[in-house]
Amino acid sequence: MLNFSDRLIESIKKKNSVLIAGIDTSIENIPDYFIKRFYDKEKSEIDNLKTILFEYNRRIIDAVEENVVGVKFQAAFFEQYSYHGFEVLHKLCEYAKNKKLVVIFDGKRNDISSSAKGYSNAYLGETPVFGKKIRFFEFDAITTNPYLGQDGIKPFVEDCERFKKGLFVLVKTSNPSSADFQDLMIEDKYLFELVAEKVYEWGKNCIGKEGYSDVGAVVGATQPEAAKRIREILPNSFFLVPGIGVQGGKVEDLKYFVDNNNMGIIVNSSRDIIYAYKNYVHSDFEKSSYLASKSIKESINAAIS
């Protein structure tokens, strides 16, 4: 089996795209006409929730698959619906995998020792059950928080090596208050630079045939100056870049994120795609999401070519 980074590169070349669709859907933002179409008064609120959440997101995936290399499921938007949301997440993960899309779990998980291993078992690897190993989710990659240091990252890295999966470690995030900690100076370096150095170390044994590490970094699109510094530290790592559009990141700044080969990034867009119907004259959310993803893909390609 190919390394995660190699599979990602194959998908990028096949689709001529580095765009990732972020699936951050809440029921209250789904069009009323769609809810009315699927809402069944004979069923419980929970059953209607599961049906509508799955059917809307399934159609988003269908609409954008031509223009994206993958989808990123933000855990919070499923966890808010308790285990019912995770039931839908499981179905959507399988659905996206069957579409041959790269599937990322954005849960920013971390803990230490056996707790971190439990998270990694769940989303990257296999969980021991009665003497057997069961794979509960089929995600290709996961986002992690490095705050606990190597103890919290090591189980994920080991499963990346074993199962050819990917890891995106938070390095410099797109939110304004990221500066509270990430921009602290320690001797002559920013904290985010020290984290990037650790990411480089953690990924040295997960190098694919194309020369890229399976351990990458989350670098927000609102942070082009930081991206330049991080790229110097991580010349052969993929950046997962959220924050274009609604969060204020500019597509034209993506040239500061790519590597010397104009590669090394995947760019997430969520609300501008999944709620694109709000910005288009017609109310067909599937057509709106298709047009939005096509436009974003083309603008990104123009910026980094």
Coordinates of C-alpha atoms in Angstrom, one line a residue:
M1 CA 0.0 0.0 0.0
L2 CA 1.2 3.5 -0.8
N3 CA 2.1 6.0 1.9
F4 CA -0.6 8.6 2.6
S5 CA 1.5 11.3 1.0
D6 CA 1.9 9.3 -2.2
R7 CA -1.8 8.6 -2.4
L8 CA -2.5 12.3 -1.8
I9 CA -0.2 13.3 -4.6
E10 CA -1.9 10.8 -6.9
S11 CA -5.2 12.3 -6.1
I12 CA -3.9 15.9 -6.6
K13 CA -2.6 15.0 -10.0
K14 CA -5.7 13.1 -11.1
K15 CA -8.1 15.9 -10.1
N16 CA -5.7 18.8 -10.9
S17 CA -6.9 20.2 -7.5
V18 CA -5.6 20.7 -4.0
L19 CA -9.0 21.6 -2.7
I20 CA -10.6 19.9 0.3
A21 CA -14.3 20.3 1.1
G22 CA -14.9 20.8 4.8
I23 CA -18.0 19.1 6.0
D24 CA -19.1 21.4 8.9
T25 CA -22.8 21.1 8.5
S26 CA -25.4 22.1 11.2
I27 CA -29.1 21.3 10.7
E28 CA -30.1 24.9 11.1
N29 CA -28.1 25.9 8.0
I30 CA -29.7 23.3 5.7
P31 CA -32.3 24.8 3.3
D32 CA -35.9 24.6 4.6
Y33 CA -37.1 23.0 1.3
F34 CA -34.6 20.2 1.8
I35 CA -35.7 19.6 5.4
K36 CA -39.4 19.6 4.4
R37 CA -38.6 17.1 1.7
F38 CA -37.1 14.5 4.1
Y39 CA -38.8 15.3 7.4
D40 CA -41.2 12.5 8.3
K41 CA -43.8 13.3 11.0
E42 CA -44.1 9.6 11.7
K43 CA -40.5 9.4 12.8
S44 CA -38.7 10.8 15.9
E45 CA -36.7 14.0 15.9
I46 CA -33.5 11.9 16.2
D47 CA -34.4 9.7 13.2
N48 CA -35.2 12.8 11.1
L49 CA -31.9 14.4 12.2
K50 CA -29.9 11.4 11.1
T51 CA -31.7 11.1 7.8
I52 CA -31.4 14.8 6.9
L53 CA -27.8 15.2 8.1
F54 CA -26.7 12.3 6.0
E55 CA -28.7 13.0 2.9
Y56 CA -27.6 16.7 2.8
N57 CA -23.9 15.9 3.2
R58 CA -24.1 13.0 0.8
R59 CA -25.4 15.3 -1.9
I60 CA -22.7 17.8 -1.1
I61 CA -20.0 15.1 -1.6
D62 CA -21.7 14.1 -4.9
A63 CA -21.8 17.7 -6.0
V64 CA -18.1 18.6 -5.3
E65 CA -16.3 15.3 -5.9
E66 CA -15.2 16.4 -9.4
N67 CA -13.4 19.5 -8.0
V68 CA -11.9 18.2 -4.7
V69 CA -9.2 15.7 -3.7
G70 CA -11.0 15.0 -0.5
V71 CA -13.3 15.9 2.4
K72 CA -12.5 16.9 5.9
F73 CA -15.1 16.1 8.6
Q74 CA -15.0 18.5 11.5
A75 CA -15.8 16.4 14.6
A76 CA -17.6 19.1 16.5
F77 CA -20.4 19.3 14.0
F78 CA -21.2 15.6 14.5
E79 CA -20.4 15.4 18.2
Q80 CA -23.0 18.1 18.9
Y81 CA -25.6 15.5 18.0
S82 CA -24.1 12.9 20.4
Y83 CA -23.6 9.4 19.2
H84 CA -26.4 9.9 16.6
G85 CA -24.0 12.4 14.9
F86 CA -21.2 9.9 15.0
E87 CA -23.4 7.3 13.4
V88 CA -23.9 9.7 10.5
L89 CA -20.2 10.5 10.4
H90 CA -19.4 6.8 10.1
K91 CA -21.8 6.4 7.1
L92 CA -20.4 9.6 5.4
C93 CA -16.8 8.4 5.9
E94 CA -17.6 5.1 4.1
Y95 CA -19.5 7.0 1.4
A96 CA -16.6 9.4 0.7
K97 CA -14.1 6.5 0.7
N98 CA -16.2 4.7 -1.9
K99 CA -15.9 7.8 -4.0
K100 CA -12.1 7.4 -3.8
L101 CA -11.8 10.7 -2.0
V102 CA -9.1 11.4 0.7
V103 CA -11.0 11.5 4.0
I104 CA -9.7 13.5 6.9
F105 CA -11.0 13.5 10.5
D106 CA -10.6 17.0 12.0
G107 CA -10.8 16.2 15.7
K108 CA -7.5 17.7 16.9
R109 CA -7.2 14.7 19.2
N110 CA -4.5 14.3 21.7
D111 CA -3.7 12.8 25.1
I112 CA -0.8 10.8 26.6
S113 CA 0.2 7.1 26.4
S114 CA -2.8 4.7 26.3
S115 CA -5.3 7.5 25.9
A116 CA -3.6 8.8 22.8
K117 CA -3.3 5.2 21.5
G118 CA -7.1 4.9 22.0
Y119 CA -7.7 7.9 19.8
S120 CA -5.3 6.6 17.2
N121 CA -6.9 3.1 17.2
A122 CA -10.3 4.7 16.6
Y123 CA -9.4 6.9 13.7
L124 CA -6.2 5.6 12.1
G125 CA -5.6 2.0 13.2
E126 CA -7.4 -0.9 14.7
T127 CA -8.9 -1.6 18.1
P128 CA -8.4 -4.9 19.9
V129 CA -11.8 -6.6 20.7
F130 CA -11.9 -10.1 22.2
G131 CA -8.6 -11.1 20.7
K132 CA -9.3 -9.6 17.3
K133 CA -8.5 -6.3 15.7
I134 CA -11.4 -4.2 14.4
R135 CA -11.1 -1.1 12.2
F136 CA -14.0 1.2 13.1
F137 CA -13.3 4.1 10.9
E138 CA -11.6 4.4 7.5
F139 CA -10.1 7.8 7.7
D140 CA -6.9 8.5 5.8
A141 CA -5.6 11.2 8.1
I142 CA -6.3 13.0 11.4
T143 CA -5.5 16.4 12.9
T144 CA -3.7 16.4 16.2
N145 CA -2.8 18.9 18.9
P146 CA 0.9 18.8 19.9
Y147 CA 0.6 20.5 23.2
L148 CA 1.4 17.3 25.2
G149 CA 4.6 16.8 23.3
Q150 CA 6.0 13.5 21.9
D151 CA 4.0 11.3 24.4
G152 CA 0.8 12.5 22.8
I153 CA 2.0 12.3 19.2
K154 CA 4.0 9.0 19.2
P155 CA 1.0 6.6 19.0
F156 CA -0.4 8.5 16.0
V157 CA 3.0 8.5 14.2
E158 CA 3.4 4.8 14.9
D159 CA 0.0 4.1 13.3
C160 CA 0.9 6.3 10.4
E161 CA 3.9 4.2 9.7
R162 CA 2.0 0.9 10.2
F163 CA -1.2 1.6 8.4
K164 CA 0.1 4.2 5.8
K165 CA -2.0 7.0 7.2
G166 CA -1.5 10.7 7.6
L167 CA -1.2 13.2 10.4
F168 CA -1.6 17.0 10.4
V169 CA -0.2 18.6 13.5
L170 CA -1.4 22.1 14.6
V171 CA 1.5 24.4 14.0
K172 CA 0.1 27.9 13.2
T173 CA -3.7 28.2 13.2
S174 CA -5.9 30.8 11.4
N175 CA -7.7 32.2 14.4
P176 CA -6.6 35.7 15.6
S177 CA -5.9 34.5 19.2
S178 CA -3.4 31.9 17.9
A179 CA -0.8 34.5 18.7
D180 CA -1.5 34.2 22.5
F181 CA 0.7 31.1 22.6
Q182 CA 1.9 30.2 19.1
D183 CA 3.7 33.6 18.7
L184 CA 5.5 33.5 22.0
M185 CA 9.3 33.9 21.6
I186 CA 11.5 31.3 23.2
E187 CA 15.1 32.5 22.9
D188 CA 15.2 33.6 19.2
K189 CA 12.3 31.5 17.8
Y190 CA 8.6 31.6 17.8
L191 CA 6.9 28.7 19.5
F192 CA 5.2 27.7 16.2
E193 CA 8.7 27.3 14.7
L194 CA 9.8 25.0 17.6
V195 CA 6.6 22.9 17.0
A196 CA 7.4 22.8 13.3
E197 CA 10.9 21.4 14.1
K198 CA 9.2 18.7 16.1
V199 CA 6.9 17.9 13.3
Y200 CA 10.0 17.4 11.1
E201 CA 11.5 15.0 13.6
W202 CA 8.2 13.0 14.0
G203 CA 7.8 12.6 10.3
K204 CA 11.3 11.4 9.4
N205 CA 10.4 7.7 9.3
C206 CA 7.2 8.3 7.3
I207 CA 8.6 9.3 3.9
G208 CA 6.8 8.2 0.7
K209 CA 8.3 7.4 -2.6
E210 CA 7.7 11.0 -3.8
G211 CA 9.8 12.3 -1.0
Y212 CA 7.1 13.8 1.2
S213 CA 6.4 13.0 4.8
D214 CA 3.1 11.5 6.0
V215 CA 3.3 13.9 9.0
G216 CA 2.2 17.3 8.0
A217 CA 1.2 20.6 9.5
V218 CA -1.9 22.7 9.9
V219 CA -1.0 26.2 8.8
G220 CA -3.8 28.7 8.6
A221 CA -4.4 30.7 5.4
T222 CA -4.4 33.9 7.4
Q223 CA -0.7 33.4 8.4
P224 CA 1.4 33.8 5.2
E225 CA 4.4 35.3 7.0
A226 CA 4.4 32.4 9.4
A227 CA 4.0 30.0 6.5
K228 CA 7.2 31.2 4.9
R229 CA 9.1 30.4 8.1
I230 CA 7.4 27.0 8.6
R231 CA 8.1 26.0 4.9
E232 CA 11.8 26.5 5.5
I233 CA 11.6 24.1 8.4
L234 CA 9.3 21.6 6.6
P235 CA 10.3 21.6 3.0
N236 CA 8.9 18.1 2.3
S237 CA 5.7 18.1 4.4
F238 CA 2.1 18.8 3.3
F239 CA 0.3 21.8 4.9
L240 CA -3.4 21.5 5.5
V241 CA -4.5 25.1 5.0
P242 CA -7.8 26.1 6.5
G243 CA -9.1 29.7 6.7
I244 CA -9.6 30.9 3.1
G245 CA -12.7 32.9 2.4
V246 CA -15.0 33.5 5.5
Q247 CA -12.1 33.4 8.0
G248 CA -10.1 36.0 6.0
G249 CA -7.4 34.0 4.3
K250 CA -6.5 35.2 0.8
V251 CA -6.1 32.7 -2.1
E252 CA -3.3 34.9 -3.6
D253 CA -1.3 34.3 -0.4
L254 CA -1.1 30.6 -1.0
K255 CA 2.0 31.1 -3.0
Y256 CA 3.8 31.5 0.3
F257 CA 2.6 28.1 1.5
V258 CA 3.7 25.8 -1.4
D259 CA 7.1 24.2 -1.7
N260 CA 9.7 24.6 -4.4
N261 CA 7.7 22.3 -6.7
N262 CA 4.5 24.4 -6.2
M263 CA 3.2 21.4 -4.2
G264 CA 2.9 20.5 -0.6
I265 CA -0.5 22.0 0.3
I266 CA -4.1 21.0 0.5
V267 CA -6.6 23.8 1.0
N268 CA -9.8 23.5 3.0
S269 CA -12.9 25.4 2.3
S270 CA -16.0 24.7 4.3
R271 CA -18.9 27.2 4.5
D272 CA -18.2 28.7 1.1
I273 CA -18.9 25.3 -0.3
I274 CA -21.5 23.6 1.9
Y275 CA -23.6 26.7 2.2
A276 CA -22.9 28.1 -1.2
Y277 CA -26.6 28.3 -1.9
K278 CA -26.7 31.4 0.3
N279 CA -24.5 33.3 -2.2
Y280 CA -26.1 32.2 -5.5
V281 CA -29.3 33.4 -7.1
H282 CA -30.8 30.0 -7.5
S283 CA -31.6 27.9 -4.5
D284 CA -30.3 24.5 -5.8
F285 CA -27.7 23.8 -3.1
E286 CA -26.1 21.0 -5.1
K287 CA -25.5 23.2 -8.2
S288 CA -24.3 26.0 -5.9
S289 CA -21.8 23.8 -4.1
Y290 CA -20.6 22.5 -7.4
L291 CA -20.1 26.0 -8.9
A292 CA -18.4 27.2 -5.7
S293 CA -16.0 24.3 -5.5
K294 CA -15.1 24.7 -9.2
S295 CA -14.5 28.4 -8.7
I296 CA -12.4 28.0 -5.6
K297 CA -10.4 25.2 -7.2
E298 CA -9.6 27.3 -10.3
S299 CA -8.7 30.3 -8.2
I300 CA -6.3 28.3 -6.1
N301 CA -4.7 26.7 -9.2
A302 CA -4.2 30.1 -10.7
A303 CA -2.6 31.4 -7.5
I304 CA 0.0 28.6 -7.1
S305 CA 0.8 27.8 -10.7

